PDB file of C-alpha atoms in Angstrom:
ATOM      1  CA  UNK X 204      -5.537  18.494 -23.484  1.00 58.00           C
ATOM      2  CA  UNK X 205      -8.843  17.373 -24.201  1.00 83.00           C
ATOM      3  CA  UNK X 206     -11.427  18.507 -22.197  1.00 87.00           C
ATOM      4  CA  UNK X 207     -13.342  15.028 -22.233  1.00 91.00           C
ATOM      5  CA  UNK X 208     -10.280  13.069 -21.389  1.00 92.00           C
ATOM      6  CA  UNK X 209      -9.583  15.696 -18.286  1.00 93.00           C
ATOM      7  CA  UNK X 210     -13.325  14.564 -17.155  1.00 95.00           C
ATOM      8  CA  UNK X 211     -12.821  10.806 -17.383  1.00 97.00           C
ATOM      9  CA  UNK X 212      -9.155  11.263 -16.012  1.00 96.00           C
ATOM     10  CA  UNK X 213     -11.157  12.899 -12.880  1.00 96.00           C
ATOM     11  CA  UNK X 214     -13.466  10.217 -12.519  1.00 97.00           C
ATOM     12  CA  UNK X 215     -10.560   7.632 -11.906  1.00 97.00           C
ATOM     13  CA  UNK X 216      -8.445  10.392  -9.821  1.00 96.00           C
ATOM     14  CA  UNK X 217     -11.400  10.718  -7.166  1.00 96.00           C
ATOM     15  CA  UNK X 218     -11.602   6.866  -6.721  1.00 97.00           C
ATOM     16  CA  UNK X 219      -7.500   6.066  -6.356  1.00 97.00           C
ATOM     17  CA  UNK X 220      -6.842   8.856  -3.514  1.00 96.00           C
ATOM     18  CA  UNK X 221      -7.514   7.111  -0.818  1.00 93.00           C
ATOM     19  CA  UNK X 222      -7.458   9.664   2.531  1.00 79.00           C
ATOM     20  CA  UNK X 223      -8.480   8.863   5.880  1.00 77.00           C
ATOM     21  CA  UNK X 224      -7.238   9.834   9.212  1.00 88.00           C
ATOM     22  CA  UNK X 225      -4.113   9.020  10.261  1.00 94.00           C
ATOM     23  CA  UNK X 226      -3.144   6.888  13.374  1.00 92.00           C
ATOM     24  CA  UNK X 227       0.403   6.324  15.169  1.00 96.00           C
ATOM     25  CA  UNK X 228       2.778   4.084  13.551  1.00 98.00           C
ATOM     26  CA  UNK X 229       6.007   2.510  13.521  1.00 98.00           C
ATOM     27  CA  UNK X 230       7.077   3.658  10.538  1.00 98.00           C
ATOM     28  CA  UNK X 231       6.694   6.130   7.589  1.00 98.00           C
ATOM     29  CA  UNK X 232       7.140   4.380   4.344  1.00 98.00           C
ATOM     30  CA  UNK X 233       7.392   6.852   1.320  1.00 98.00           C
ATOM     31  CA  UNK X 234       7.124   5.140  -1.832  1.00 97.00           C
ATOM     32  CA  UNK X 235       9.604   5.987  -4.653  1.00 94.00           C
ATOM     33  CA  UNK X 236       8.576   7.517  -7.278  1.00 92.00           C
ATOM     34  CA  UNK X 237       9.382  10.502  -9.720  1.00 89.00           C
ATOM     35  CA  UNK X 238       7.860  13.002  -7.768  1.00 92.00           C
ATOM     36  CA  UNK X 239      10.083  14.341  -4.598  1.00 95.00           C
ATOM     37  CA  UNK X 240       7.091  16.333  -3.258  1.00 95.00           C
ATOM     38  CA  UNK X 241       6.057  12.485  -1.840  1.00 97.00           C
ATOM     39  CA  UNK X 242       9.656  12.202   0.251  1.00 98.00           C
ATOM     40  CA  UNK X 243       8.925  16.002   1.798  1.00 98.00           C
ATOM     41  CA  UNK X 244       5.412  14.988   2.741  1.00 98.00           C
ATOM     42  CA  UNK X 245       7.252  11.724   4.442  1.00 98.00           C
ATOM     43  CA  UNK X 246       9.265  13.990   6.204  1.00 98.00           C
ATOM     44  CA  UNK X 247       6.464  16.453   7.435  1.00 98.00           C
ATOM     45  CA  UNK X 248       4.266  13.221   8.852  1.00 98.00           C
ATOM     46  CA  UNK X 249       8.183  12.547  10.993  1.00 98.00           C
ATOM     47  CA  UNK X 250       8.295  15.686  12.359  1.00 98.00           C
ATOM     48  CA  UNK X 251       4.345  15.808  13.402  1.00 98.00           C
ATOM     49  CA  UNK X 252       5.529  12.482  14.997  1.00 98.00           C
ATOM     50  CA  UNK X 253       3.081  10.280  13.433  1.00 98.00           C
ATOM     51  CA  UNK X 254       5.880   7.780  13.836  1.00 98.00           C
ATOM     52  CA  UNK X 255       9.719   7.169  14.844  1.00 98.00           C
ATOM     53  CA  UNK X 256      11.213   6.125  11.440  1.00 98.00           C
ATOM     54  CA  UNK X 257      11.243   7.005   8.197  1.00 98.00           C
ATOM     55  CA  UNK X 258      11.731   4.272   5.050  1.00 98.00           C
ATOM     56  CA  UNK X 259      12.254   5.643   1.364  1.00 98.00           C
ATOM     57  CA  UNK X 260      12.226   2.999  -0.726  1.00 97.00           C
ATOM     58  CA  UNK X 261      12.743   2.523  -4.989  1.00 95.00           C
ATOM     59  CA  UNK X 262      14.989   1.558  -6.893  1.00 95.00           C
ATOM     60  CA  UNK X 263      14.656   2.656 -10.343  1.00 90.00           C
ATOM     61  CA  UNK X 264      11.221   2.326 -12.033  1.00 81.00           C
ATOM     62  CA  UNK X 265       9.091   3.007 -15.530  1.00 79.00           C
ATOM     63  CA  UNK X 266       9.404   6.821 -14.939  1.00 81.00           C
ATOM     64  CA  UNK X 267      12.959   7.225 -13.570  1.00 84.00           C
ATOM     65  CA  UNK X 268      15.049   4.570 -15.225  1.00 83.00           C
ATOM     66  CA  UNK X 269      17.428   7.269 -16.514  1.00 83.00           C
ATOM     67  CA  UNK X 270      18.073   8.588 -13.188  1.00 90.00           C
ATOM     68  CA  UNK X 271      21.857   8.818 -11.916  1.00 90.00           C
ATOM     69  CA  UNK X 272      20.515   7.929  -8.327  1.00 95.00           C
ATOM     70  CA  UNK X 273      17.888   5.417  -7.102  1.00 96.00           C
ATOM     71  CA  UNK X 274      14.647   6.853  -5.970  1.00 96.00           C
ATOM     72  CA  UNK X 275      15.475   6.058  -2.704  1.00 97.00           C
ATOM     73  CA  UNK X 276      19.024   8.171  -2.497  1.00 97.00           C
ATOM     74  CA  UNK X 277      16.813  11.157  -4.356  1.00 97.00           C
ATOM     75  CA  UNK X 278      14.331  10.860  -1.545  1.00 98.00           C
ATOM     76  CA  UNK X 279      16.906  10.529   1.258  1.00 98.00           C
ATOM     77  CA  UNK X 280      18.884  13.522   0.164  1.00 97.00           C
ATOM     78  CA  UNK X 281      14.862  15.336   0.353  1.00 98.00           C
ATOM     79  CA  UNK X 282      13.889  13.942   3.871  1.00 98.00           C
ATOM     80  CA  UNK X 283      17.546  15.088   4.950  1.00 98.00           C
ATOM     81  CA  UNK X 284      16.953  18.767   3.201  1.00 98.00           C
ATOM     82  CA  UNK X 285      13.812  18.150   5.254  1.00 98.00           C
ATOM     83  CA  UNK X 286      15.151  18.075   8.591  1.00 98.00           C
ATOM     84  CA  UNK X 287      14.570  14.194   9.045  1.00 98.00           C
ATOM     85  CA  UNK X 288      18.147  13.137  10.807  1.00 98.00           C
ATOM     86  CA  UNK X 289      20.276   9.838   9.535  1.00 96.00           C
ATOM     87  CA  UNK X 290      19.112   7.700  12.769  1.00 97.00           C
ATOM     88  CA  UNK X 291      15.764   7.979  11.792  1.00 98.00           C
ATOM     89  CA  UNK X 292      16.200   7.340   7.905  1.00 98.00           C
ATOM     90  CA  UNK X 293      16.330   3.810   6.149  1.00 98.00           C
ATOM     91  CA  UNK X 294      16.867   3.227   2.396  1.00 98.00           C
ATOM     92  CA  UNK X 295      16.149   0.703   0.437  1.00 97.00           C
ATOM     93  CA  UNK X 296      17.179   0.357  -2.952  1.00 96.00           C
ATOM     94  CA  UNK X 297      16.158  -2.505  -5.066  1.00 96.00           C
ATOM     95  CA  UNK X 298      12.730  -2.066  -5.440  1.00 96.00           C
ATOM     96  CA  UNK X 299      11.218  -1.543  -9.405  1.00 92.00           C
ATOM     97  CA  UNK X 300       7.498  -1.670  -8.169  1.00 92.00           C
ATOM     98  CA  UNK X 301       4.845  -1.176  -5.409  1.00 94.00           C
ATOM     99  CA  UNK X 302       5.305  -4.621  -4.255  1.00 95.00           C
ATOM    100  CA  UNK X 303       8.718  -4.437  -3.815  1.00 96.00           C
ATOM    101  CA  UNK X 304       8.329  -1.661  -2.131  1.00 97.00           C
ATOM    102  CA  UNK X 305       6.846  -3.650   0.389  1.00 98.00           C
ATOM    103  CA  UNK X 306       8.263  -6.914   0.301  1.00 98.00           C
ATOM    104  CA  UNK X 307      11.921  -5.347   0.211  1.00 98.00           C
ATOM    105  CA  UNK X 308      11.473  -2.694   3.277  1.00 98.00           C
ATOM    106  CA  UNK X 309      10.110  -5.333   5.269  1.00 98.00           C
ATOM    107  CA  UNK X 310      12.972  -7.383   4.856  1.00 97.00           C
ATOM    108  CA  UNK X 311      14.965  -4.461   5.748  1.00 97.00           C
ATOM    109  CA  UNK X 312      13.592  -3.796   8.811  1.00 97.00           C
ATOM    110  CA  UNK X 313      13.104  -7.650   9.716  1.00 97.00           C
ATOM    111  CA  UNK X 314      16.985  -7.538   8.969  1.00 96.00           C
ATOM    112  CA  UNK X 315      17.683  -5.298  11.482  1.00 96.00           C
ATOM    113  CA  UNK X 316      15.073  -6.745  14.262  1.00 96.00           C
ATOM    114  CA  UNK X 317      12.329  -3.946  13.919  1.00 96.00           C
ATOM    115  CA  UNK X 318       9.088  -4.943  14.396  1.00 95.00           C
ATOM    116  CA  UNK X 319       6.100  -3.193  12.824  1.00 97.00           C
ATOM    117  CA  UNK X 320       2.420  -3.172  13.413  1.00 98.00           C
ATOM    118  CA  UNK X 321       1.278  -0.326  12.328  1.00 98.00           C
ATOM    119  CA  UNK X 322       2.602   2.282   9.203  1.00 98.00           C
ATOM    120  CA  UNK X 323       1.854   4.999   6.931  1.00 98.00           C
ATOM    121  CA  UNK X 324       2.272   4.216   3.512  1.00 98.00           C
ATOM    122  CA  UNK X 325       3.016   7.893   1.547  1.00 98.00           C
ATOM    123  CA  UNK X 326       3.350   8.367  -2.231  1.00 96.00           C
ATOM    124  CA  UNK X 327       1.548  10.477  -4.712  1.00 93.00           C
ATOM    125  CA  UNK X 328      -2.193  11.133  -4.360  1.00 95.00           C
ATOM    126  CA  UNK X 329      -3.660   8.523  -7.236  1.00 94.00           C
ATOM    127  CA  UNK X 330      -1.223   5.763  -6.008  1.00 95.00           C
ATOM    128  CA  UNK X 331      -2.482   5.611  -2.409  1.00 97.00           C
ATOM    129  CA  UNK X 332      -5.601   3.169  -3.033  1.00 97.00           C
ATOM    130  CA  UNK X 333      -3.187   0.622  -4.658  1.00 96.00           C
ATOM    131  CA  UNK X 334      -0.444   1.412  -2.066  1.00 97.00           C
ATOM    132  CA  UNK X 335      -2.501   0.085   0.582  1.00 97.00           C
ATOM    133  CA  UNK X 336      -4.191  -2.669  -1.204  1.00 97.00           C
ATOM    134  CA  UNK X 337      -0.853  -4.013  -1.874  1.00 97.00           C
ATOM    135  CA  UNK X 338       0.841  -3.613   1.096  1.00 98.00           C
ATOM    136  CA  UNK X 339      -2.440  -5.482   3.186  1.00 97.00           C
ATOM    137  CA  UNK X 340      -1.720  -8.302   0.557  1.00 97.00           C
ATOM    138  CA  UNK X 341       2.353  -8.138   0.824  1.00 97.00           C
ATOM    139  CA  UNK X 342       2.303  -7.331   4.505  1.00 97.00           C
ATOM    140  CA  UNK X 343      -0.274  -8.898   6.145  1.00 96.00           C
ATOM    141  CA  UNK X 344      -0.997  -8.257  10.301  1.00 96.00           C
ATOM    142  CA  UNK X 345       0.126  -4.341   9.837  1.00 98.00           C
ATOM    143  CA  UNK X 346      -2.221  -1.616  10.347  1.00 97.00           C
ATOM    144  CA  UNK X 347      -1.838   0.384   7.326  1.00 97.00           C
ATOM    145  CA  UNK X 348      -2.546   3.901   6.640  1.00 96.00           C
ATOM    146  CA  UNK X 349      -2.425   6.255   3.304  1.00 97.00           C
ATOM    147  CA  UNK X 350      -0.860   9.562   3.471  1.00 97.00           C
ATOM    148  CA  UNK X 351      -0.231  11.901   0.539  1.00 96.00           C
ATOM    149  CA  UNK X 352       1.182  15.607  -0.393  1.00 94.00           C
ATOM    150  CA  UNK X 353      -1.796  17.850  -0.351  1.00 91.00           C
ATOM    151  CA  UNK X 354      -2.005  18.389  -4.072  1.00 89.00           C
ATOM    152  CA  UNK X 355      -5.299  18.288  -5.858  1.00 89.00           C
ATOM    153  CA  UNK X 356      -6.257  16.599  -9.927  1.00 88.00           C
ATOM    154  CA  UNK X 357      -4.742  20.412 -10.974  1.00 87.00           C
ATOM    155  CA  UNK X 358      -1.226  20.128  -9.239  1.00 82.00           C
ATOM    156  CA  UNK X 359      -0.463  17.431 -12.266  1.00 76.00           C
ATOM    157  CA  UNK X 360      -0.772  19.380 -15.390  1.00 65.00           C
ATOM    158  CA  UNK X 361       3.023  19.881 -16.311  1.00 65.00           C
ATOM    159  CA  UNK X 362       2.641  16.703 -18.128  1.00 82.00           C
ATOM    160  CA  UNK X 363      -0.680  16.119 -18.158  1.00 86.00           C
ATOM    161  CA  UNK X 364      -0.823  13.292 -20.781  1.00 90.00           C
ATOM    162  CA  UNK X 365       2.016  11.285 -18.353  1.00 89.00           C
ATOM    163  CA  UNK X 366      -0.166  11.675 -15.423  1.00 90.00           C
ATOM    164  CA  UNK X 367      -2.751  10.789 -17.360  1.00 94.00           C
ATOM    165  CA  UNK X 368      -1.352   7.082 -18.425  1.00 95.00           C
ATOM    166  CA  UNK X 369       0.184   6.521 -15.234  1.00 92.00           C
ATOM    167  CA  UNK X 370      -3.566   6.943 -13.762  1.00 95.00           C
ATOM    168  CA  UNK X 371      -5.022   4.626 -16.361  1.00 97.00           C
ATOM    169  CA  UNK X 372      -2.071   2.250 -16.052  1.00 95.00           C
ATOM    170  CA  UNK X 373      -2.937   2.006 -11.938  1.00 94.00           C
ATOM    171  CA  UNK X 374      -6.334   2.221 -12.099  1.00 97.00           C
ATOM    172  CA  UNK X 375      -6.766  -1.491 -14.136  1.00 97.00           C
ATOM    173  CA  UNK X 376      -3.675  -2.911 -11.887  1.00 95.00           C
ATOM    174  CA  UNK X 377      -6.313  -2.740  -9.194  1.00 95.00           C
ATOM    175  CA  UNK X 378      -7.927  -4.827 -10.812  1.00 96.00           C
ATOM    176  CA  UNK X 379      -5.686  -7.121 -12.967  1.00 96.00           C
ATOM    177  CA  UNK X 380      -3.370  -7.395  -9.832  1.00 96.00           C
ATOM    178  CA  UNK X 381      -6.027  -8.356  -7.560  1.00 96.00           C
ATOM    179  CA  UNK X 382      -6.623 -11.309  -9.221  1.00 96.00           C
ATOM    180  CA  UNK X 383      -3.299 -12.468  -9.750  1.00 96.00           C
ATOM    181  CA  UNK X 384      -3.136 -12.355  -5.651  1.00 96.00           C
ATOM    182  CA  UNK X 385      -0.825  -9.294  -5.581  1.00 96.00           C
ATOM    183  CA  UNK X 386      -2.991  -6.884  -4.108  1.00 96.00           C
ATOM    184  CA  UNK X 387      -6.298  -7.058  -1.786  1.00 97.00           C
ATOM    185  CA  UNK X 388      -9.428  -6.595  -3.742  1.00 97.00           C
ATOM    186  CA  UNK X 389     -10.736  -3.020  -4.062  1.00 95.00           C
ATOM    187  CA  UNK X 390     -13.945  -2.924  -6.152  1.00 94.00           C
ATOM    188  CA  UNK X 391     -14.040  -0.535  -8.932  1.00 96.00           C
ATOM    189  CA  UNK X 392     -17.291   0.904  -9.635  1.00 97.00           C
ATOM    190  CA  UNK X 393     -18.930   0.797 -12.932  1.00 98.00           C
ATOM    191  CA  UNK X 394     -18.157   4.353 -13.408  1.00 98.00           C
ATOM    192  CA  UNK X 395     -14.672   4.437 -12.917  1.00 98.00           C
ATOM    193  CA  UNK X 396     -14.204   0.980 -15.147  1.00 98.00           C
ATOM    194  CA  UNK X 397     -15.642   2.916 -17.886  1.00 98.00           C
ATOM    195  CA  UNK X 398     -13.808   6.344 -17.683  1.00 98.00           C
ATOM    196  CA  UNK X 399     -10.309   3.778 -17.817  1.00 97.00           C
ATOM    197  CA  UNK X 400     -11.703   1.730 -20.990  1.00 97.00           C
ATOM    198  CA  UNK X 401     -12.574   4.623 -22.540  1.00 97.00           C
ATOM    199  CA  UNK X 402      -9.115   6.660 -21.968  1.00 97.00           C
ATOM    200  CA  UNK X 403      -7.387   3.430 -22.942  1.00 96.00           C
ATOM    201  CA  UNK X 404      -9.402   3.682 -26.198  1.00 96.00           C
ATOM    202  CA  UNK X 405      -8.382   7.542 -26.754  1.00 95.00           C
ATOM    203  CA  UNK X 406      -4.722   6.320 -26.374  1.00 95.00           C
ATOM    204  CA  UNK X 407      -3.926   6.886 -23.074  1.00 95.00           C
ATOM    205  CA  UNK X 408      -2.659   3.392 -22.903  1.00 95.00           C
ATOM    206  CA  UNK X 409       1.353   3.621 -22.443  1.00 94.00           C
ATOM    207  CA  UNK X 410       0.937   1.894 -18.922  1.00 92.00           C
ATOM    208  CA  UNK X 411      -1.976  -0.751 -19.378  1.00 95.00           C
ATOM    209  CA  UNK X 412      -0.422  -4.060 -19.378  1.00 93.00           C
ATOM    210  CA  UNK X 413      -1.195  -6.210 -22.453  1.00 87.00           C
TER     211      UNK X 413
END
């Protein structure tokens, strides 16, 4: 891999994870994905009891279309292997995208008469900014919270250029999907604009919508 696009790839990695200290919630929501380690770090925030439920929701997206299970029976089967016991495990899946995520596991949980007012949103380091400016937008009146597996910009270099694009791909929906009114707004510095226009021009473009 190019060593300049690994430098510009960090600039945009450093401004989507989004940590911060975590509060008690209703709920855990780990958001589907192809990467399992996100349902095992769901599980792990259950049994610290950061909160009393745990939601996995996805149902087949951009990365895992081919799968034989929804990302949300892939994630259940982890937060089971994980300790996390049936009566304190939802799934949900229909979701293709972060929004759904949201908009389809609150439904589920309105469904059943839960209400929520606080909850930890968990997927994969580089998604959490967007997780939780989406879910302020789709679920409005919810204290939200990012959690993540504790993996670092190296932990992602199996297939680098993938990670890579999906990065790019998320780092202009922060700003494309802001102003389309699916997402809060999260400034992007100048910086960070620049490393994702010039990554887009090196090819790294597979996720950027047109």
């Amino acid at each position: 891999m190019d060593a300049r696009a690994r430098g510009l790839a960090r600039i945009i990695w450093d401004h989507l994870v989004l940590s911060g200290p975590l509060s008690q919630a209703d709920v855990i929501l780990a958001l589907g994905c192809h990467d399992t380690r996100v349902a095992a770090h769901a599980a792990s925030l259950w049994h610290a009891g950061w909160a009393p439920l745990v939601i996995v929701s996805g149902g087949r997206g951009k990365i895992t279309t081919a799968w034989a299970e929804t990302e949300a029976r892939v994630f259940g089967r982890v937060a089971r292997e994980h300790g996390v016991p049936a009566d304190a495990l939802l799934l949900e899946e229909t979701a293709t995208n972060t929004g759904e995520n949201i908009t389809a596991s609150r439904r589920l949980l309105d469904e059943r008469g839960i209400a929520v007012r606080s909850g930890i949103l968990v997927a994969k380091p580089y998604m959490t900014r967007r997780a939780v400016a989406t879910a302020r937008r789709q679920w409005p009146g919810v204290a939200w919270s990012a959690a993540s597996p504790e993996l670092g910009f190296d932990a992602f270099d199996a297939d680098e250029r993938q990670f890579i694009e999906l990065m790019v791909g998320d780092l202009q929906r922060m700003v494309v999907y802001a102003e389309r009114g699916f997402q809060v707004p999260m400034p992007v510095p100048a910086v960070v604009w620049a490393a994702y226009e010039e990554l887009a021009r090196l090819g790294y473009d597979r996720h950027v919508i047109r």
